[in-house]
Amino acid sequence: MAREPSKSNRSTAGDAAIRDDARVEHARAHCEARRLNFTPQRAAVYRTLLAFNSPVKAYDLLTRMQQDAPGMAPMTIYRALDFLIGAGLIHKIAATASFVPCAHEGAHAHGQVAFFVCQRCGAVDEVEAKDMIHALDRARPHGRGFAMQSIEVHGLCADCIAETSPAQR
Amino acid sequence: MAREPSKSNRSTAGDAAIRDDARVEHARAHCEARRLNFTPQRAAVYRTLLAFNSPVKAYDLLTRMQQDAPGMAPMTIYRALDFLIGAGLIHKIAATASFVPCAHEGAHAHGQVAFFVCQRCGAVDEVEAKDMIHALDRARPHGRGFAMQSIEVHGLCADCIAETSPAQR
DNA sequence: AGTAGCATTGTTATGTTGTCACGTTTCATA
DNA sequence: TATGAAACGTGACAACATAACAATGCTACT
């Protein structure tokens, strides 16, 4: 699943890098429009997160960034991640203590997004959740005043079900 | 987030202990019916978790249990918690890395429960979620084969909204 | 009774994730 | 240029979780 940074497949990797660069520029504009300070450090963390192309743990991000910036400390990563979450550019997945770029580049309201998290492989699928919110509100008998910010659905993705069921027979 | 509209807050620690004891016996029967080994150690961890009456972190549980059993190691706690989760007697709340007794004493199917988790105070409200599951299934455009096991809704509870909004005005 | 196999528990060490505290740098702007 | 807030560097540490292996005890079969 992980994309190797190998030198084969060069054109694909290059295309991905170009797409990531575009997303970084989009994020910069997003922050400028909100008077948020999209510093080089924050941009670098965001850029690195994009390159993984899958949910990333803070220390994996740190390890990767230390290749270019030896001595970088955990705090540096966590501060940048906090900023990016606040800006709506990334999300934290509690189930796996990992981070993913927002699939909508921050362009959704709070409480209108849901994550389907596979507990086996860690894959995350982010979907708009307006309809779900309504369904949840109706289905919930009490706790009326609860202000939803995100939903995590934990379970097994189709791929992992396919891989595990035969072994159990 | 009280589950029942109590007539008064006069319930004593003694009453609570008696209720907890009943729940431990219920859990014992639950396990025996499933040929699961509800050992004294596991019972003790469950009993201690019940006594907190709120979401508990593993190390808080450890600290408490070390009062009676000095030298108890983290492994011991985590093993018991794993067993209790497997037995359906408790749930893990990923958002706060904490554990709560199942509000239904294990009497619900997998994928039919949702947790409303307050990100400020950590309070957890567990509700049956059959209706939500259907709503989620309908609202979700892709990820057809996803097998839901639990839902965590993250946000702010009514109490915390009441406490924070005046300060923000 | 003997013993093989398994589940449970004990013990030590280690790995992983996240935060605190405090000092320094940067930079817009008054 | 002063100065104050935001951002950043750094080291220590707190909190959360598991690996690995030893010891114990149960139980099922001979």
CSV table of C-alpha atoms (C1' of nucleotides) in Angstrom, one decimal:
chain,number,residue,atom,x,y,z
A,1,MET,CA,0.0,0.0,0.0
A,2,ALA,CA,2.8,2.4,0.8
A,3,ARG,CA,4.3,4.1,-2.1
A,4,GLU,CA,8.0,3.5,-2.4
A,5,PRO,CA,10.1,6.6,-3.1
A,6,SER,CA,12.1,4.4,-5.5
A,7,LYS,CA,13.4,5.8,-8.7
A,8,SER,CA,11.4,3.5,-10.9
A,9,ASN,CA,7.9,4.7,-11.6
A,10,ARG,CA,9.4,8.2,-11.9
A,11,SER,CA,6.7,9.8,-13.9
A,12,THR,CA,4.0,8.7,-11.5
A,13,ALA,CA,5.9,10.0,-8.5
A,14,GLY,CA,6.5,13.2,-10.3
A,15,ASP,CA,2.9,13.7,-11.1
A,16,ALA,CA,2.0,13.1,-7.5
A,17,ALA,CA,4.6,15.7,-6.4
A,18,ILE,CA,3.0,18.2,-8.8
A,19,ARG,CA,-0.4,17.5,-7.5
A,20,ASP,CA,0.9,17.9,-3.9
A,21,ASP,CA,2.5,21.2,-4.7
A,22,ALA,CA,-0.8,22.4,-6.1
A,23,ARG,CA,-2.5,21.4,-2.8
A,24,VAL,CA,0.2,23.3,-0.8
A,25,GLU,CA,-0.5,26.4,-2.8
A,26,HIS,CA,-4.2,25.9,-2.3
A,27,ALA,CA,-3.6,25.6,1.4
A,28,ARG,CA,-1.5,28.8,1.4
A,29,ALA,CA,-4.4,30.7,-0.2
A,30,HIS,CA,-6.8,29.1,2.2
A,31,CYS,CA,-4.8,30.4,5.1
A,32,GLU,CA,-4.2,33.8,3.6
A,33,ALA,CA,-7.9,34.2,3.2
A,34,ARG,CA,-8.3,33.6,6.9
A,35,ARG,CA,-5.3,35.6,8.0
A,36,LEU,CA,-3.6,32.5,9.2
A,37,ASN,CA,0.2,32.3,9.1
A,38,PHE,CA,1.1,29.5,6.7
A,39,THR,CA,4.8,29.5,7.6
A,40,PRO,CA,7.4,27.5,5.7
A,41,GLN,CA,7.6,25.1,8.6
A,42,ARG,CA,3.9,24.4,8.5
A,43,ALA,CA,3.9,24.2,4.8
A,44,ALA,CA,6.7,21.6,5.0
A,45,VAL,CA,4.8,19.5,7.4
A,46,TYR,CA,1.7,19.7,5.3
A,47,ARG,CA,3.7,18.9,2.2
A,48,THR,CA,5.3,15.9,3.8
A,49,LEU,CA,1.9,14.6,5.1
A,50,LEU,CA,0.6,14.8,1.5
A,51,ALA,CA,3.5,12.8,0.2
A,52,PHE,CA,2.6,9.8,2.3
A,53,ASN,CA,-0.7,9.5,0.6
A,54,SER,CA,-2.2,7.6,3.5
A,55,PRO,CA,-2.8,8.2,7.2
A,56,VAL,CA,0.5,9.2,8.9
A,57,LYS,CA,1.6,8.9,12.5
A,58,ALA,CA,3.3,11.9,14.1
A,59,TYR,CA,6.5,10.1,14.6
A,60,ASP,CA,6.6,8.7,11.1
A,61,LEU,CA,6.3,12.3,9.9
A,62,LEU,CA,9.0,13.3,12.3
A,63,THR,CA,11.3,10.6,11.0
A,64,ARG,CA,10.7,11.5,7.4
A,65,MET,CA,11.3,15.2,8.1
A,66,GLN,CA,14.5,14.5,10.0
A,67,GLN,CA,16.0,13.2,6.8
A,68,ASP,CA,16.1,16.8,5.6
A,69,ALA,CA,16.1,18.5,9.0
A,70,PRO,CA,18.2,16.5,11.4
A,71,GLY,CA,17.4,17.4,15.0
A,72,MET,CA,13.8,18.3,14.5
A,73,ALA,CA,11.9,17.6,17.7
A,74,PRO,CA,8.5,16.1,18.2
A,75,MET,CA,7.1,19.4,19.5
A,76,THR,CA,7.8,20.9,16.2
A,77,ILE,CA,5.6,18.4,14.4
A,78,TYR,CA,2.9,18.6,16.9
A,79,ARG,CA,2.7,22.3,16.8
A,80,ALA,CA,2.4,22.3,13.1
A,81,LEU,CA,-0.2,19.6,13.1
A,82,ASP,CA,-2.2,21.5,15.7
A,83,PHE,CA,-2.1,24.5,13.4
A,84,LEU,CA,-3.1,22.5,10.3
A,85,ILE,CA,-6.0,21.0,12.2
A,86,GLY,CA,-7.2,24.4,13.4
A,87,ALA,CA,-7.0,25.6,9.8
A,88,GLY,CA,-9.1,22.7,8.7
A,89,LEU,CA,-6.4,21.4,6.4
A,90,ILE,CA,-5.9,18.1,8.1
A,91,HIS,CA,-7.8,15.8,10.4
A,92,LYS,CA,-6.7,13.7,13.3
A,93,ILE,CA,-7.9,10.1,13.4
A,94,ALA,CA,-8.2,9.2,17.0
A,95,ALA,CA,-8.6,5.4,16.4
A,96,THR,CA,-5.1,5.1,15.0
A,97,ALA,CA,-3.5,8.3,16.4
A,98,SER,CA,-2.7,9.4,12.9
A,99,PHE,CA,-3.3,12.3,10.6
A,100,VAL,CA,-4.7,12.7,7.1
A,101,PRO,CA,-5.1,15.7,4.8
A,102,CYS,CA,-8.6,16.9,4.6
A,103,ALA,CA,-10.2,15.4,1.4
A,104,HIS,CA,-12.0,18.7,0.9
A,105,GLU,CA,-9.1,21.0,1.5
A,106,GLY,CA,-10.8,22.6,4.5
A,107,ALA,CA,-13.9,23.4,2.5
A,108,HIS,CA,-16.5,22.0,4.7
A,109,ALA,CA,-18.2,23.1,7.9
A,110,HIS,CA,-17.4,21.6,11.3
A,111,GLY,CA,-19.4,18.6,12.1
A,112,GLN,CA,-20.1,17.7,8.5
A,113,VAL,CA,-17.5,15.1,8.0
A,114,ALA,CA,-17.2,11.4,8.8
A,115,PHE,CA,-14.3,9.0,8.7
A,116,PHE,CA,-14.6,5.3,8.0
A,117,VAL,CA,-11.5,3.8,9.7
A,118,CYS,CA,-10.4,0.3,9.1
A,119,GLN,CA,-9.1,-1.2,12.3
A,120,ARG,CA,-7.0,-3.7,10.6
A,121,CYS,CA,-5.2,-1.8,7.8
A,122,GLY,CA,-5.7,1.7,9.1
A,123,ALA,CA,-7.2,3.0,5.8
A,124,VAL,CA,-9.4,6.1,6.2
A,125,ASP,CA,-12.2,7.2,4.0
A,126,GLU,CA,-13.5,10.7,4.5
A,127,VAL,CA,-17.0,11.5,3.4
A,128,GLU,CA,-19.3,14.5,3.7
A,129,ALA,CA,-21.8,13.8,6.4
A,130,LYS,CA,-24.7,16.3,6.3
A,131,ASP,CA,-27.2,13.6,5.9
A,132,MET,CA,-25.6,11.5,8.6
A,133,ILE,CA,-25.8,14.4,11.0
A,134,HIS,CA,-29.5,14.6,10.6
A,135,ALA,CA,-29.9,10.9,11.0
A,136,LEU,CA,-27.8,10.9,14.1
A,137,ASP,CA,-29.8,13.8,15.6
A,138,ARG,CA,-33.0,12.0,15.0
A,139,ALA,CA,-31.8,8.6,16.2
A,140,ARG,CA,-30.4,10.0,19.4
A,141,PRO,CA,-32.9,10.0,22.2
A,142,HIS,CA,-31.1,12.3,24.6
A,143,GLY,CA,-28.0,14.5,24.7
A,144,ARG,CA,-29.8,17.0,22.6
A,145,GLY,CA,-27.3,19.8,23.1
A,146,PHE,CA,-24.4,17.9,21.8
A,147,ALA,CA,-22.4,19.8,19.2
A,148,MET,CA,-20.9,17.4,16.7
A,149,GLN,CA,-17.5,18.1,15.2
A,150,SER,CA,-16.6,14.8,13.6
A,151,ILE,CA,-17.7,11.2,13.3
A,152,GLU,CA,-15.4,8.2,13.3
A,153,VAL,CA,-16.9,4.9,12.2
A,154,HIS,CA,-14.6,2.0,13.2
A,155,GLY,CA,-14.7,-1.4,11.5
A,156,LEU,CA,-13.2,-3.4,8.7
A,157,CYS,CA,-12.9,-2.3,5.1
A,158,ALA,CA,-14.0,-4.5,2.3
A,159,ASP,CA,-10.4,-5.5,1.4
A,160,CYS,CA,-9.6,-6.6,4.9
A,161,ILE,CA,-12.9,-8.6,5.2
A,162,ALA,CA,-11.9,-10.4,2.0
A,163,GLU,CA,-8.5,-11.2,3.4
A,164,THR,CA,-9.6,-12.3,6.8
A,165,SER,CA,-12.7,-14.4,6.2
A,166,PRO,CA,-11.0,-17.2,4.2
A,167,ALA,CA,-8.4,-17.6,6.9
A,168,GLN,CA,-11.1,-18.1,9.5
A,169,ARG,CA,-12.7,-21.0,7.7
B,1,MET,CA,-24.5,12.7,31.5
B,2,ALA,CA,-26.7,10.7,33.9
B,3,ARG,CA,-28.6,7.9,32.3
B,4,GLU,CA,-31.5,8.0,34.6
B,5,PRO,CA,-33.5,10.9,36.0
B,6,SER,CA,-32.5,10.3,39.6
B,7,LYS,CA,-35.0,11.5,42.1
B,8,SER,CA,-32.3,12.9,44.3
B,9,ASN,CA,-28.5,12.8,44.6
B,10,ARG,CA,-28.8,11.1,47.9
B,11,SER,CA,-27.5,7.8,46.6
B,12,THR,CA,-24.5,7.0,48.8
B,13,ALA,CA,-21.2,5.3,48.0
B,14,GLY,CA,-22.7,2.2,49.6
B,15,ASP,CA,-25.6,2.1,47.2
B,16,ALA,CA,-23.2,2.5,44.3
B,17,ALA,CA,-21.0,-0.3,45.6
B,18,ILE,CA,-24.1,-2.6,45.8
B,19,ARG,CA,-25.1,-1.8,42.3
B,20,ASP,CA,-21.5,-2.4,41.1
B,21,ASP,CA,-21.5,-5.7,42.8
B,22,ALA,CA,-24.6,-6.7,41.1
B,23,ARG,CA,-23.1,-5.7,37.8
B,24,VAL,CA,-20.0,-7.8,38.5
B,25,GLU,CA,-22.3,-10.8,39.2
B,26,HIS,CA,-24.1,-10.1,36.0
B,27,ALA,CA,-20.8,-10.0,34.1
B,28,ARG,CA,-19.8,-13.3,35.7
B,29,ALA,CA,-23.0,-14.9,34.4
B,30,HIS,CA,-22.5,-13.3,31.0
B,31,CYS,CA,-19.1,-14.9,30.8
B,32,GLU,CA,-20.1,-18.3,32.1
B,33,ALA,CA,-22.9,-18.4,29.5
B,34,ARG,CA,-20.2,-17.9,26.8
B,35,ARG,CA,-17.6,-20.2,28.4
B,36,LEU,CA,-15.3,-17.2,29.1
B,37,ASN,CA,-13.0,-17.3,32.1
B,38,PHE,CA,-14.1,-14.5,34.4
B,39,THR,CA,-11.1,-14.8,36.7
B,40,PRO,CA,-10.7,-12.9,40.0
B,41,GLN,CA,-8.2,-10.6,38.4
B,42,ARG,CA,-10.5,-9.8,35.5
B,43,ALA,CA,-13.4,-9.3,37.9
B,44,ALA,CA,-11.3,-7.0,40.0
B,45,VAL,CA,-10.4,-4.8,37.1
B,46,TYR,CA,-14.0,-4.7,36.0
B,47,ARG,CA,-15.1,-3.9,39.5
B,48,THR,CA,-12.6,-1.1,39.8
B,49,LEU,CA,-13.6,0.4,36.4
B,50,LEU,CA,-17.2,0.4,37.5
B,51,ALA,CA,-16.3,2.3,40.7
B,52,PHE,CA,-15.0,5.2,38.8
B,53,ASN,CA,-18.4,5.8,37.2
B,54,SER,CA,-16.8,7.7,34.3
B,55,PRO,CA,-14.3,7.0,31.5
B,56,VAL,CA,-11.1,5.7,33.0
B,57,LYS,CA,-7.6,5.7,31.6
B,58,ALA,CA,-5.5,2.5,31.9
B,59,TYR,CA,-3.0,4.1,34.2
B,60,ASP,CA,-5.6,5.6,36.5
B,61,LEU,CA,-7.0,2.2,36.8
B,62,LEU,CA,-3.5,0.8,37.5
B,63,THR,CA,-2.8,3.5,40.2
B,64,ARG,CA,-6.1,2.7,41.9
B,65,MET,CA,-5.5,-1.0,41.9
B,66,GLN,CA,-2.0,-0.7,43.1
B,67,GLN,CA,-3.4,0.7,46.4
B,68,ASP,CA,-4.6,-2.9,47.1
B,69,ALA,CA,-2.1,-4.7,45.0
B,70,PRO,CA,1.3,-2.9,45.1
B,71,GLY,CA,3.5,-4.0,42.2
B,72,MET,CA,0.8,-4.6,39.7
B,73,ALA,CA,2.2,-3.9,36.3
B,74,PRO,CA,0.6,-2.2,33.3
B,75,MET,CA,0.5,-5.5,31.4
B,76,THR,CA,-1.9,-6.9,33.9
B,77,ILE,CA,-4.3,-4.1,33.4
B,78,TYR,CA,-4.1,-4.2,29.6
B,79,ARG,CA,-4.6,-7.9,29.5
B,80,ALA,CA,-7.7,-7.7,31.7
B,81,LEU,CA,-9.0,-4.8,29.6
B,82,ASP,CA,-8.5,-6.8,26.4
B,83,PHE,CA,-10.4,-9.7,27.8
B,84,LEU,CA,-13.3,-7.4,29.0
B,85,ILE,CA,-13.5,-5.7,25.6
B,86,GLY,CA,-13.6,-9.1,23.9
B,87,ALA,CA,-16.3,-10.2,26.2
B,88,GLY,CA,-18.3,-7.1,25.3
B,89,LEU,CA,-18.3,-5.9,28.9
B,90,ILE,CA,-16.4,-2.7,28.3
B,91,HIS,CA,-15.6,-0.4,25.4
B,92,LYS,CA,-12.5,1.5,24.5
B,93,ILE,CA,-13.0,5.2,23.6
B,94,ALA,CA,-10.2,5.9,21.1
B,95,ALA,CA,-10.6,9.7,21.3
B,96,THR,CA,-9.5,9.8,24.9
B,97,ALA,CA,-7.6,6.5,25.2
B,98,SER,CA,-10.0,5.5,28.0
B,99,PHE,CA,-12.4,2.7,28.9
B,100,VAL,CA,-16.0,2.6,30.0
B,101,PRO,CA,-18.3,-0.2,31.1
B,102,CYS,CA,-20.8,-1.2,28.4
B,103,ALA,CA,-24.0,0.5,29.3
B,104,HIS,CA,-25.9,-2.5,28.0
B,105,GLU,CA,-23.7,-5.1,29.9
B,106,GLY,CA,-22.6,-6.6,26.6
B,107,ALA,CA,-26.2,-7.2,25.5
B,108,HIS,CA,-26.0,-5.6,22.0
B,109,ALA,CA,-24.7,-6.8,18.7
B,110,HIS,CA,-21.4,-5.6,17.2
B,111,GLY,CA,-21.8,-2.4,15.2
B,112,GLN,CA,-24.9,-1.3,17.0
B,113,VAL,CA,-23.5,1.1,19.5
B,114,ALA,CA,-22.4,4.7,19.2
B,115,PHE,CA,-20.5,6.9,21.7
B,116,PHE,CA,-20.9,10.7,22.0
B,117,VAL,CA,-17.6,11.9,23.3
B,118,CYS,CA,-17.1,15.4,24.7
B,119,GLN,CA,-13.7,16.6,23.7
B,120,ARG,CA,-13.6,19.1,26.5
B,121,CYS,CA,-14.6,17.1,29.6
B,122,GLY,CA,-14.3,13.6,28.2
B,123,ALA,CA,-17.8,12.5,29.1
B,124,VAL,CA,-19.1,9.6,27.1
B,125,ASP,CA,-22.7,8.8,26.3
B,126,GLU,CA,-23.4,5.3,24.9
B,127,VAL,CA,-26.5,4.8,22.8
B,128,GLU,CA,-28.0,2.0,20.8
B,129,ALA,CA,-27.4,2.8,17.2
B,130,LYS,CA,-29.4,0.5,15.0
B,131,ASP,CA,-31.2,3.5,13.4
B,132,MET,CA,-27.9,5.3,12.9
B,133,ILE,CA,-26.3,2.3,11.2
B,134,HIS,CA,-29.1,2.4,8.6
B,135,ALA,CA,-28.8,6.1,8.2
B,136,LEU,CA,-25.0,5.8,7.7
B,137,ASP,CA,-25.4,3.0,5.2
B,138,ARG,CA,-27.8,5.1,3.2
B,139,ALA,CA,-25.8,8.3,3.5
B,140,ARG,CA,-22.6,6.7,2.4
B,141,PRO,CA,-22.0,6.7,-1.3
B,142,HIS,CA,-19.1,4.3,-1.4
B,143,GLY,CA,-17.2,1.9,0.9
B,144,ARG,CA,-20.0,-0.6,0.3
B,145,GLY,CA,-18.3,-3.5,2.1
B,146,PHE,CA,-17.4,-1.7,5.3
B,147,ALA,CA,-18.3,-3.7,8.4
B,148,MET,CA,-19.1,-1.2,11.2
B,149,GLN,CA,-18.1,-2.1,14.7
B,150,SER,CA,-18.6,1.1,16.5
B,151,ILE,CA,-19.2,4.8,16.0
B,152,GLU,CA,-17.6,7.6,17.9
B,153,VAL,CA,-19.1,11.0,17.6
B,154,HIS,CA,-16.7,13.8,18.8
B,155,GLY,CA,-17.9,17.2,19.9
B,156,LEU,CA,-19.0,19.2,22.9
B,157,CYS,CA,-21.6,18.2,25.4
B,158,ALA,CA,-24.3,20.6,26.4
B,159,ASP,CA,-22.7,21.4,29.7
B,160,CYS,CA,-19.4,22.3,28.1
B,161,ILE,CA,-21.1,24.4,25.5
B,162,ALA,CA,-22.9,26.3,28.3
B,163,GLU,CA,-19.6,26.8,30.1
B,164,THR,CA,-17.5,27.9,27.1
B,165,SER,CA,-19.8,30.1,25.0
B,166,PRO,CA,-20.2,32.9,27.6
B,167,ALA,CA,-16.4,33.3,27.7
B,168,GLN,CA,-16.3,33.5,23.9
B,169,ARG,CA,-18.8,36.4,23.8
C,1,DA,C1',-0.9,-40.8,39.7
C,2,DG,C1',1.7,-38.8,35.6
C,3,DT,C1',2.1,-35.6,32.2
C,4,DA,C1',1.1,-33.0,28.0
C,5,DG,C1',-1.0,-29.0,26.5
C,6,DC,C1',-3.1,-24.7,27.2
C,7,DA,C1',-4.7,-20.4,29.5
C,8,DT,C1',-3.5,-17.3,32.8
C,9,DT,C1',-0.5,-14.5,35.3
C,10,DG,C1',4.2,-12.4,36.8
C,11,DT,C1',8.1,-9.7,35.6
C,12,DT,C1',11.3,-6.9,33.2
C,13,DA,C1',12.2,-4.2,29.6
C,14,DT,C1',11.2,-1.4,25.9
C,15,DG,C1',8.6,1.0,22.3
C,16,DT,C1',5.3,4.6,21.1
C,17,DT,C1',2.8,8.8,21.6
C,18,DG,C1',2.3,13.4,23.4
C,19,DT,C1',3.3,17.5,26.5
C,20,DC,C1',5.6,21.0,29.6
C,21,DA,C1',8.5,24.6,30.5
C,22,DC,C1',11.3,28.0,29.2
C,23,DG,C1',14.4,30.5,26.4
C,24,DT,C1',15.3,32.5,21.7
C,25,DT,C1',14.1,34.3,17.2
C,26,DT,C1',11.3,36.6,13.9
C,27,DC,C1',8.7,40.1,12.3
C,28,DA,C1',5.1,43.6,11.8
C,29,DT,C1',4.2,48.0,13.3
C,30,DA,C1',4.1,51.9,16.4
D,1,DT,C1',14.5,51.5,17.0
D,2,DA,C1',11.6,49.6,20.6
D,3,DT,C1',8.4,46.3,21.7
D,4,DG,C1',5.2,42.8,21.9
D,5,DA,C1',3.1,38.7,20.0
D,6,DA,C1',3.6,34.7,17.4
D,7,DA,C1',6.6,31.1,16.0
D,8,DC,C1',10.3,28.2,16.9
D,9,DG,C1',14.3,25.4,19.4
D,10,DT,C1',15.4,22.3,22.9
D,11,DG,C1',15.6,19.0,26.7
D,12,DA,C1',13.3,16.6,29.8
D,13,DC,C1',9.5,14.0,31.0
D,14,DA,C1',4.7,12.1,31.3
D,15,DA,C1',1.4,9.0,29.5
D,16,DC,C1',0.0,5.1,26.8
D,17,DA,C1',1.0,0.4,25.1
D,18,DT,C1',3.3,-4.0,23.9
D,19,DA,C1',7.2,-7.6,23.5
D,20,DA,C1',9.3,-11.4,25.4
D,21,DC,C1',9.9,-15.0,28.3
D,22,DA,C1',9.2,-17.4,32.8
D,23,DA,C1',6.3,-19.4,36.1
D,24,DT,C1',2.0,-21.2,37.6
D,25,DG,C1',-2.1,-23.7,37.6
D,26,DC,C1',-5.9,-26.1,35.4
D,27,DT,C1',-7.8,-29.9,32.8
D,28,DA,C1',-8.1,-33.7,30.0
D,29,DC,C1',-6.3,-37.9,28.7
D,30,DT,C1',-3.5,-42.3,29.6
